CSV table of C-alpha atoms in Angstrom, one decimal:
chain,number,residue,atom,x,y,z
F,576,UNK,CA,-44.4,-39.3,102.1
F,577,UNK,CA,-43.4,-37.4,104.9
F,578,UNK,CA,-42.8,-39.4,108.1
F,579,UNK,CA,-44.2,-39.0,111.3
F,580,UNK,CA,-41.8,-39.6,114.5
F,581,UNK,CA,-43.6,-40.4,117.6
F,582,UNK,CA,-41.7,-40.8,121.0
F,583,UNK,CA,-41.7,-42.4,123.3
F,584,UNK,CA,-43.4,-45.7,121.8
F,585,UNK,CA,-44.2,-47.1,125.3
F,586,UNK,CA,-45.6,-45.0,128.3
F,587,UNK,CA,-46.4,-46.6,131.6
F,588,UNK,CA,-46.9,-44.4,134.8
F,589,UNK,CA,-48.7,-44.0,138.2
F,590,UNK,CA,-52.3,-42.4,138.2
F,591,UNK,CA,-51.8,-38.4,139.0
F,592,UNK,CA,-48.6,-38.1,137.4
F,593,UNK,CA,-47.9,-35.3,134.5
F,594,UNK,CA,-46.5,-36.8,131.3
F,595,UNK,CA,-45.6,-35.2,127.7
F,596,UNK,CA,-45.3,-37.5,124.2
F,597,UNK,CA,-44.0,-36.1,121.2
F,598,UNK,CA,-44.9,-36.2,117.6
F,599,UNK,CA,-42.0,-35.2,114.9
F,600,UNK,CA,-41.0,-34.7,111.1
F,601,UNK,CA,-38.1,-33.6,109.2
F,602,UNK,CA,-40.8,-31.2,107.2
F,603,UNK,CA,-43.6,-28.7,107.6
F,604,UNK,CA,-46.7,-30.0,108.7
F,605,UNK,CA,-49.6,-27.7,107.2
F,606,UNK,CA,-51.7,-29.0,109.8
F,607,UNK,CA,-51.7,-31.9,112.5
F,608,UNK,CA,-54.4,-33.8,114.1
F,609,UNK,CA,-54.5,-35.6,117.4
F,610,UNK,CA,-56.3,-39.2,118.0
F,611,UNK,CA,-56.9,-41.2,120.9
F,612,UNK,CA,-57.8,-45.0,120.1
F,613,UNK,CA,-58.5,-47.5,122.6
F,614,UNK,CA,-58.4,-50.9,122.5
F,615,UNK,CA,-60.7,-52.3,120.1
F,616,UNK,CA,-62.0,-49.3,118.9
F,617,UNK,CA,-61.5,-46.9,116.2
F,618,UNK,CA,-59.0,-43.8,116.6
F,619,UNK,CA,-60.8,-40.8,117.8
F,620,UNK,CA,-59.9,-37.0,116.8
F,621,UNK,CA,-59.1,-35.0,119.9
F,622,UNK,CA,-57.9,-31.9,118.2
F,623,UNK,CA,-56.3,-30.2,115.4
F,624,UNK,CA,-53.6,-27.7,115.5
F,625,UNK,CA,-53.0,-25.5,112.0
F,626,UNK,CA,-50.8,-22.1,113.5
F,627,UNK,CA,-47.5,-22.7,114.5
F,628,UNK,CA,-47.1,-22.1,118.3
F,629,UNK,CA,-50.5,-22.9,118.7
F,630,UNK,CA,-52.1,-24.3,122.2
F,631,UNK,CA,-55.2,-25.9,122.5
F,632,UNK,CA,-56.6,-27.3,126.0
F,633,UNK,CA,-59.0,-30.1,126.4
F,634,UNK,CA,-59.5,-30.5,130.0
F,635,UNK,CA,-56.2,-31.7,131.3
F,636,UNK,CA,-55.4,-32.3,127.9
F,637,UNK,CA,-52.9,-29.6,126.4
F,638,UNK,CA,-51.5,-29.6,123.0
F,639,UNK,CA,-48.5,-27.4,121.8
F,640,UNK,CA,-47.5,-27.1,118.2
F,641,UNK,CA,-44.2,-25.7,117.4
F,642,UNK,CA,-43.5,-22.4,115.9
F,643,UNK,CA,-41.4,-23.8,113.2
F,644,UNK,CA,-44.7,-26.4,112.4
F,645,UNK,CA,-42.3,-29.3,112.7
F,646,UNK,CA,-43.6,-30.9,115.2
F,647,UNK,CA,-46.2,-31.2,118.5
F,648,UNK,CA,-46.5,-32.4,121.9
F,649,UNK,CA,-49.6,-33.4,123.8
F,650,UNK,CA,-49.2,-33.1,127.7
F,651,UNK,CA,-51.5,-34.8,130.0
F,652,UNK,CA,-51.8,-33.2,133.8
F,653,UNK,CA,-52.9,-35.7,136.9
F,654,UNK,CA,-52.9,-38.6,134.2
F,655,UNK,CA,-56.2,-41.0,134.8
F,656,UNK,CA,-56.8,-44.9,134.5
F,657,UNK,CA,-59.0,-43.5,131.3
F,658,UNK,CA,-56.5,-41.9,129.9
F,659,UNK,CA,-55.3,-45.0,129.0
F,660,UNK,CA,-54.6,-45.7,125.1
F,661,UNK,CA,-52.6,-45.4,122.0
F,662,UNK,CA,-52.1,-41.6,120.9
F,663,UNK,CA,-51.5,-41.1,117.4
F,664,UNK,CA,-50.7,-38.0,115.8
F,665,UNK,CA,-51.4,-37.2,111.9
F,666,UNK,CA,-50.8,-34.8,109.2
F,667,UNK,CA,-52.9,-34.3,105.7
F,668,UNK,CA,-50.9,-35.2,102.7
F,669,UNK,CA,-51.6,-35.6,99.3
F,670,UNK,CA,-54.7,-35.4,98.2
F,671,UNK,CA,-56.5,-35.8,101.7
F,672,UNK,CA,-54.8,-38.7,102.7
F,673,UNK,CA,-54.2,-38.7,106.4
F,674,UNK,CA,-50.6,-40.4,107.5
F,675,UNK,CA,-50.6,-41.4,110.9
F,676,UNK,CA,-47.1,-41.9,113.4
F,677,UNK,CA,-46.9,-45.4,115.0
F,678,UNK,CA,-48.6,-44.1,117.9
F,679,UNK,CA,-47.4,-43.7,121.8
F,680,UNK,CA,-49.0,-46.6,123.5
F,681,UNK,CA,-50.3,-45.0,127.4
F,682,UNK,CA,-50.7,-47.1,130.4
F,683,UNK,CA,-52.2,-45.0,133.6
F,684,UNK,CA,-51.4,-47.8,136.1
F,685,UNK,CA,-54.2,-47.0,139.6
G,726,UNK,CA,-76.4,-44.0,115.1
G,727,UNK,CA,-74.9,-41.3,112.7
G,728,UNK,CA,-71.3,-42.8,113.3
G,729,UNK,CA,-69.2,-44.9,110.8
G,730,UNK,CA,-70.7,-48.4,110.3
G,731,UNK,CA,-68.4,-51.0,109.4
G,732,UNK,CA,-68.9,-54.7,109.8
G,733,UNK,CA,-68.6,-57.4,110.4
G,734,UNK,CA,-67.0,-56.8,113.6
G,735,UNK,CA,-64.9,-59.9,113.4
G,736,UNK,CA,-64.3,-61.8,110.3
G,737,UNK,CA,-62.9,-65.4,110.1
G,738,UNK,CA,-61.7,-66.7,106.8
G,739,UNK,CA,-59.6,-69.6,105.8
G,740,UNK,CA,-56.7,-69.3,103.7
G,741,UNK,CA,-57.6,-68.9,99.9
G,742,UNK,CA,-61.0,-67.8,100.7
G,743,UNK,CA,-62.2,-63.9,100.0
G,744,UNK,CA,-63.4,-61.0,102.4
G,745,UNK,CA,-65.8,-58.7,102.1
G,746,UNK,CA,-65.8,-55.6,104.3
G,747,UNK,CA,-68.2,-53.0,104.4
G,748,UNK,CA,-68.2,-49.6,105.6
G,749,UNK,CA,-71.8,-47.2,105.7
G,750,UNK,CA,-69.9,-43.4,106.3
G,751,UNK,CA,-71.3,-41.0,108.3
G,752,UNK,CA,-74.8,-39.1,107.0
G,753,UNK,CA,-73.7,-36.6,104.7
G,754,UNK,CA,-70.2,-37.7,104.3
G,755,UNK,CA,-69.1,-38.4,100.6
G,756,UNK,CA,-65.5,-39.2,101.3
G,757,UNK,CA,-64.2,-42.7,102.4
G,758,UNK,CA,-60.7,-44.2,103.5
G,759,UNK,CA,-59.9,-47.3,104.5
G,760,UNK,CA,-56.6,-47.9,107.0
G,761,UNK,CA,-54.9,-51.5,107.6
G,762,UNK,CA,-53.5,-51.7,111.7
G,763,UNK,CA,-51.4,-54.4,112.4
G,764,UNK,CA,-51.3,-55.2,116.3
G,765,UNK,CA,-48.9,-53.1,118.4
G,766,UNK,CA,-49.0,-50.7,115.2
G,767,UNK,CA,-50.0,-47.3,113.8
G,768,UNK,CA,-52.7,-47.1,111.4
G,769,UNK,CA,-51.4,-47.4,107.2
G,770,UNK,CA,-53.7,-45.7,104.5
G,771,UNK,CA,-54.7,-48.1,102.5
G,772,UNK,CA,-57.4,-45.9,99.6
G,773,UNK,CA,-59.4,-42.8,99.5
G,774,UNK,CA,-62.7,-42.9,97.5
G,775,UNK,CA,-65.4,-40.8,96.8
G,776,UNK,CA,-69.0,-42.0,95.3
G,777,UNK,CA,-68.2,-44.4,92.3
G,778,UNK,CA,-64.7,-43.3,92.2
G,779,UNK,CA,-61.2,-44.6,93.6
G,780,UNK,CA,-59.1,-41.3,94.4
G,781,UNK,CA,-55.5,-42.6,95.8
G,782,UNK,CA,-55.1,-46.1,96.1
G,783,UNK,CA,-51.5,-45.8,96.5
G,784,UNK,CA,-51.8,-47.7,99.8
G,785,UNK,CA,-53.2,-51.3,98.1
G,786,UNK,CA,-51.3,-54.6,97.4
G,787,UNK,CA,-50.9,-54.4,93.7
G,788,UNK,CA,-53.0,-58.3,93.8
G,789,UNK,CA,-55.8,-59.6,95.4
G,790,UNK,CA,-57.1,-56.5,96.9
G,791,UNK,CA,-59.5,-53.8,95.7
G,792,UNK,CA,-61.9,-51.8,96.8
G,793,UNK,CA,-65.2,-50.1,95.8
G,794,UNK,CA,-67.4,-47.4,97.0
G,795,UNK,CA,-71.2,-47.0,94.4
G,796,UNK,CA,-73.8,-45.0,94.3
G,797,UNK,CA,-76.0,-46.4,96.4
G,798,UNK,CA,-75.0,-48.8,99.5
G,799,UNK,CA,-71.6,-49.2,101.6
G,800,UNK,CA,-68.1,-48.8,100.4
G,801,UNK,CA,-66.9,-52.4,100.0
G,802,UNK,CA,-62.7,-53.7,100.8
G,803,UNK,CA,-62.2,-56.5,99.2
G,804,UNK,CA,-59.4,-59.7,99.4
G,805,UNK,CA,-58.9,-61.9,96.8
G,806,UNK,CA,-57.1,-65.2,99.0
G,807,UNK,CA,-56.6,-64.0,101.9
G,808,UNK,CA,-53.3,-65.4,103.5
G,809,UNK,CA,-52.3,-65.4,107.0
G,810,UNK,CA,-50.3,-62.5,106.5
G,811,UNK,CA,-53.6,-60.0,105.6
G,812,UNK,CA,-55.0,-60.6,109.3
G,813,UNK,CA,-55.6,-57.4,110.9
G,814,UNK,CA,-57.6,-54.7,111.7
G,815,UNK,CA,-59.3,-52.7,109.2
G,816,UNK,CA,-60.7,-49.3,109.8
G,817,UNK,CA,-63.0,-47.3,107.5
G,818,UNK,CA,-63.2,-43.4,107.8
G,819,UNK,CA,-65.6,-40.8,106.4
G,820,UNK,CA,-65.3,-37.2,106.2
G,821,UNK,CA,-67.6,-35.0,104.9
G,822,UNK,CA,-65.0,-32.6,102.6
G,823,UNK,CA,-61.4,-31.4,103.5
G,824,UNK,CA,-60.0,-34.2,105.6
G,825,UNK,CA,-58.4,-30.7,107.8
G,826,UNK,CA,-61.8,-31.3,109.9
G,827,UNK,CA,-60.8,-34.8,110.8
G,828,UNK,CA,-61.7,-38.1,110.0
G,829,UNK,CA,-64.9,-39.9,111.9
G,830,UNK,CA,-63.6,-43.4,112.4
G,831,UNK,CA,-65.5,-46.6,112.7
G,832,UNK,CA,-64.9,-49.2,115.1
G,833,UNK,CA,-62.9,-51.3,112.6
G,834,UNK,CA,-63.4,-55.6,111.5
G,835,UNK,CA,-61.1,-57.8,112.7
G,836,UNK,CA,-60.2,-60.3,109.9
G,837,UNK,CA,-58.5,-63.2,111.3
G,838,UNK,CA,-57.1,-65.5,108.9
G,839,UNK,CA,-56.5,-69.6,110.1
């Protein structure tokens, strides 16, 4: 199974402040997905990346996936009290079987 | 609602007793997963299933768990005896083919077992 690295576990900042969490693995992703899951919900998808060096903007939302397809970082510009949440990244593997990272836990503090 | 259905929301079950969880997928989805979250944890795959047939399931306990997804009606989890240790959140997810589109998530059942 191929592991997914997520740093840092813990996020806490000030509303309006830029921030960047990372999602890594020792092996090619073919493709990566990006959730959002707040608390007591399930995860949502916010975006899948498949081309290495691909960007993808949602809002202030940007997501970068490296050239080598190793790994992916998701930005956040003028962070939000709703941006709080846990972040999880996840790659396909096997037959369809999505393996998630432990997640990057978010606090936007007002 | 065309979203995941799972429920119950919140399930309470003494120790020894079974579960039951249910999951409706999305209209038009054929695919079914089901994910274990521990608190202050990522999500772990627990099994993959299509109608009337279990495709990975190397995510179960070996005992008391199984899991079950027919022709007609929801995709069923099931625990055997629950022990404090299977309290958690489980989440079912539905796709409608190649899970590169994403997974549609439902909002999960909290099982707490006292």
């Amino acid at each position: 199974t191929q592991l997914l690295e997520q740093s840092p576990q813990f996020l806490s900042i000030q509303e309006g402040e830029n921030l960047t969490v990372y999602c890594n693995s020792s092996s090619v992703f073919s493709s990566l997905q990006w959730y959002r899951q707040e608390p007591g919900e399930g995860p949502v998808l916010l975006v899948t990346v498949v081309t290495g060096g691909e960007v993808k903007k949602l809002k202030r939302l940007t997501f970068q996936f490296g050239d080598a397809r190793k790994d992916s970082s998701l930005h956040i510009t003028a962070a939000q009290p709703g941006d709080t949440g846990l972040y999880l990244c996840a790659s396909i593997q096997g037959a369809q079987k999505l393996v998630f990272g432990q997640g990057t836990r978010l606090t936007i503090n007002p | 609602n065309a979203g995941v259905m799972q429920n119950p929301r919140h399930l309470v079950r003494r120790r020894g007793q079974e579960a039951r969880l249910r999951c409706s997928p999305m209209k038009g989805h054929s695919h079914v997963y089901w994910y274990r979250q521990l608190p202050e944890e990522g999500l772990k795959f627990m099994v993959y299933l299509q109608k009337e047939n279990i495709i990975d399931e190397s995510g179960m306990p070996k005992e008391r768990f199984s899991a079950e997804f027919p022709k007609e009606g929801p995709s069923i989890l099931r625990i055997q005896q629950v022990v404090r240790g299977d309290s958690a959140a489980y989440f079912c997810a539905s796709s409608r083919g190649r899970a590169n589109y994403g997974y549609t998530f439902g909002s999960g059942t909290r099982l707490t077992v006292v």
